[in-house]
GROMACS .gro file of C-alpha atoms in nm:
model
  166
    1MET     CA    1  -1.739   4.817  -0.935
    2ASN     CA    2  -2.011   4.715  -0.693
    3SER     CA    3  -1.954   4.498  -0.363
    4GLN     CA    4  -2.033   4.175  -0.483
    5GLN     CA    5  -1.774   4.221  -0.763
    6LYS     CA    6  -1.524   4.345  -0.497
    7LEU     CA    7  -1.646   4.061  -0.269
    8GLY     CA    8  -1.535   3.806  -0.552
    9LEU     CA    9  -1.215   3.933  -0.631
   10PHE     CA   10  -1.124   3.956  -0.254
   11ILE     CA   11  -1.221   3.596  -0.217
   12GLY     CA   12  -1.034   3.516  -0.531
   13GLY     CA   13  -0.733   3.670  -0.397
   14ILE     CA   14  -0.756   3.454  -0.101
   15ILE     CA   15  -0.764   3.162  -0.287
   16LEU     CA   16  -0.493   3.238  -0.515
   17PHE     CA   17  -0.274   3.328  -0.217
   18ILE     CA   18  -0.339   2.962  -0.035
   19LEU     CA   19  -0.268   2.818  -0.369
   20VAL     CA   20   0.096   2.985  -0.396
   21LEU     CA   21   0.164   2.960  -0.032
   22PHE     CA   22   0.078   2.555  -0.052
   23ALA     CA   23   0.286   2.529  -0.364
   24PHE     CA   24   0.604   2.695  -0.190
   25ASN     CA   25   0.551   2.510   0.130
   26SER     CA   26   0.479   2.152   0.008
   27LYS     CA   27   0.808   1.948  -0.030
   28PRO     CA   28   0.824   1.674  -0.296
   29ARG     CA   29   0.852   1.333  -0.100
   30ARG     CA   30   1.202   1.196  -0.117
   31LYS     CA   31   1.197   0.885  -0.275
   32LEU     CA   32   1.425   0.617  -0.104
   33PRO     CA   33   1.655   0.374  -0.264
   34PRO     CA   34   1.470   0.001  -0.284
   35SER     CA   35   1.497  -0.166   0.001
   36GLN     CA   36   1.692  -0.496   0.011
   37PRO     CA   37   1.555  -0.865   0.106
   38ALA     CA   38   1.600  -0.963   0.484
   39PRO     CA   39   1.814  -1.305   0.561
   40GLY     CA   40   1.599  -1.583   0.394
   41ASN     CA   41   1.497  -1.744   0.723
   42TRP     CA   42   1.363  -1.452   0.919
   43GLU     CA   43   1.001  -1.465   0.793
   44SER     CA   44   0.982  -1.846   0.880
   45GLN     CA   45   1.167  -1.777   1.223
   46VAL     CA   46   0.886  -1.504   1.300
   47ALA     CA   47   0.625  -1.740   1.204
   48GLN     CA   48   0.763  -2.015   1.435
   49LEU     CA   49   0.849  -1.788   1.733
   50THR     CA   50   0.459  -1.688   1.691
   51ASN     CA   51   0.350  -2.014   1.689
   52ASN     CA   52   0.574  -2.110   1.999
   53GLU     CA   53   0.377  -1.827   2.189
   54ARG     CA   54   0.056  -1.976   2.084
   55GLN     CA   55   0.174  -2.312   2.172
   56SER     CA   56   0.290  -2.209   2.519
   57ARG     CA   57  -0.059  -2.126   2.579
   58GLY     CA   58  -0.249  -2.399   2.448
   59LEU     CA   59  -0.352  -2.243   2.128
   60SER     CA   60  -0.343  -2.422   1.797
   61THR     CA   61  -0.047  -2.320   1.557
   62LEU     CA   62  -0.105  -2.089   1.258
   63THR     CA   63  -0.021  -2.226   0.890
   64PHE     CA   64   0.232  -2.029   0.722
   65ASP     CA   65   0.068  -1.863   0.408
   66ALA     CA   66   0.317  -1.797   0.111
   67LYS     CA   67   0.035  -1.555  -0.048
   68LEU     CA   68  -0.010  -1.345   0.292
   69SER     CA   69   0.358  -1.345   0.330
   70GLU     CA   70   0.377  -1.180  -0.025
   71ILE     CA   71   0.113  -0.940   0.094
   72ALA     CA   72   0.318  -0.864   0.405
   73ARG     CA   73   0.657  -0.840   0.223
   74LEU     CA   74   0.497  -0.598  -0.025
   75HIS     CA   75   0.371  -0.387   0.290
   76SER     CA   76   0.734  -0.374   0.436
   77ALA     CA   77   0.868  -0.278   0.109
   78ASP     CA   78   0.640   0.008   0.056
   79MET     CA   79   0.709   0.158   0.410
   80SER     CA   80   1.078   0.140   0.371
   81GLN     CA   81   1.060   0.273   0.016
   82ASN     CA   82   0.832   0.562   0.093
   83ASP     CA   83   0.941   0.640   0.436
   84PHE     CA   84   0.618   0.600   0.635
   85PHE     CA   85   0.492   0.353   0.910
   86ASP     CA   86   0.126   0.279   0.914
   87HIS     CA   87  -0.116   0.016   0.882
   88THR     CA   88  -0.284   0.211   0.620
   89ASN     CA   89  -0.064   0.284   0.307
   90LEU     CA   90  -0.005   0.661   0.140
   91ARG     CA   91  -0.325   0.537  -0.099
   92GLY     CA   92  -0.529   0.498   0.204
   93GLU     CA   93  -0.541   0.105   0.162
   94SER     CA   94  -0.595  -0.093   0.478
   95PRO     CA   95  -0.448  -0.443   0.536
   96GLY     CA   96  -0.766  -0.591   0.429
   97ASP     CA   97  -0.771  -0.373   0.107
   98ARG     CA   98  -0.426  -0.465   0.035
   99ALA     CA   99  -0.515  -0.849   0.051
  100THR     CA  100  -0.831  -0.813  -0.141
  101LYS     CA  101  -0.654  -0.630  -0.413
  102LYS     CA  102  -0.412  -0.887  -0.421
  103GLY     CA  103  -0.691  -1.186  -0.470
  104TYR     CA  104  -0.656  -1.311  -0.126
  105GLY     CA  105  -0.990  -1.428   0.035
  106TRP     CA  106  -1.047  -1.344   0.385
  107GLY     CA  107  -1.325  -1.292   0.675
  108LEU     CA  108  -1.094  -1.188   0.946
  109ILE     CA  109  -0.776  -1.029   0.883
  110GLY     CA  110  -0.510  -0.864   1.116
  111GLU     CA  111  -0.178  -0.713   1.111
  112ASN     CA  112   0.164  -0.634   1.344
  113ILE     CA  113   0.408  -0.405   1.185
  114ALA     CA  114   0.753  -0.277   1.318
  115ALA     CA  115   1.062  -0.119   1.218
  116GLY     CA  116   1.408  -0.121   1.370
  117GLN     CA  117   1.405  -0.436   1.568
  118PRO     CA  118   1.742  -0.618   1.484
  119THR     CA  119   1.614  -0.988   1.489
  120PRO     CA  120   1.297  -1.211   1.479
  121GLU     CA  121   1.317  -1.270   1.837
  122VAL     CA  122   1.361  -0.897   1.944
  123VAL     CA  123   1.041  -0.815   1.707
  124VAL     CA  124   0.857  -1.107   1.854
  125ARG     CA  125   0.914  -1.021   2.204
  126GLY     CA  126   0.823  -0.654   2.107
  127TRP     CA  127   0.495  -0.765   1.997
  128MET     CA  128   0.412  -0.974   2.277
  129ASN     CA  129   0.488  -0.677   2.515
  130SER     CA  130   0.212  -0.503   2.324
  131PRO     CA  131  -0.175  -0.539   2.409
  132GLY     CA  132  -0.277  -0.516   2.065
  133HIS     CA  133  -0.017  -0.665   1.909
  134ARG     CA  134  -0.024  -0.965   2.141
  135GLN     CA  135  -0.397  -0.982   2.084
  136ASN     CA  136  -0.334  -1.048   1.703
  137ILE     CA  137  -0.082  -1.291   1.759
  138LEU     CA  138  -0.290  -1.521   2.019
  139GLY     CA  139  -0.614  -1.414   1.828
  140LYS     CA  140  -0.846  -1.655   1.618
  141TYR     CA  141  -0.663  -1.687   1.327
  142ARG     CA  142  -0.570  -1.975   1.120
  143ARG     CA  143  -0.309  -1.847   0.898
  144ILE     CA  144   0.007  -1.620   0.932
  145GLY     CA  145   0.218  -1.423   0.670
  146VAL     CA  146   0.528  -1.241   0.741
  147GLY     CA  147   0.723  -1.001   0.534
  148VAL     CA  148   1.019  -0.838   0.603
  149VAL     CA  149   1.288  -0.614   0.421
  150ARG     CA  150   1.591  -0.431   0.495
  151LYS     CA  151   1.596  -0.044   0.474
  152ALA     CA  152   1.834   0.078   0.188
  153ASP     CA  153   1.952   0.369   0.451
  154GLY     CA  154   2.323   0.214   0.486
  155GLN     CA  155   2.229   0.028   0.826
  156GLY     CA  156   1.965  -0.225   0.662
  157THR     CA  157   1.724  -0.137   0.950
  158PRO     CA  158   1.443  -0.411   0.910
  159VAL     CA  159   1.061  -0.324   0.854
  160TRP     CA  160   0.857  -0.601   0.964
  161THR     CA  161   0.486  -0.686   0.859
  162GLN     CA  162   0.305  -0.986   0.995
  163MET     CA  163  -0.033  -1.072   0.918
  164PHE     CA  164  -0.305  -1.299   1.003
  165SER     CA  165  -0.640  -1.433   0.869
  166ASP     CA  166  -0.876  -1.692   0.913
   0.00000   0.00000   0.00000
């Protein structure tokens, strides 16, 4: 056996070792039970509290958008059911990607997410105390959508998504 053949076998062995190591160290994602709906008026309360913040600063109110709320609710449910917390979902889709996929036309889009805050008042207060979230709430948007679900974790932990568009 010449040196090129030995090198090929050596590299092949390393690749096989890495594949086997990866296969034994990877854990299957645990599928959580489906999320539960949040109280019916939480989404409208978040929109109203957001508009209160805007009005108190002389800004125009945002129009509640049912389609944008549906997109936000789907993201909250996805984060809850697949046990992640991020603006980009596990398929690599951004807020804009998710909106476009659902046929929502937009030129400017923003998103706030949160988890664990027990009420609409607490989540909006938390967003207002965070510069990036506050910027979205007070930004140059015209529409708002809110989606909140409760995790089926025995505690009903809320998962919040607030979306904005022009």
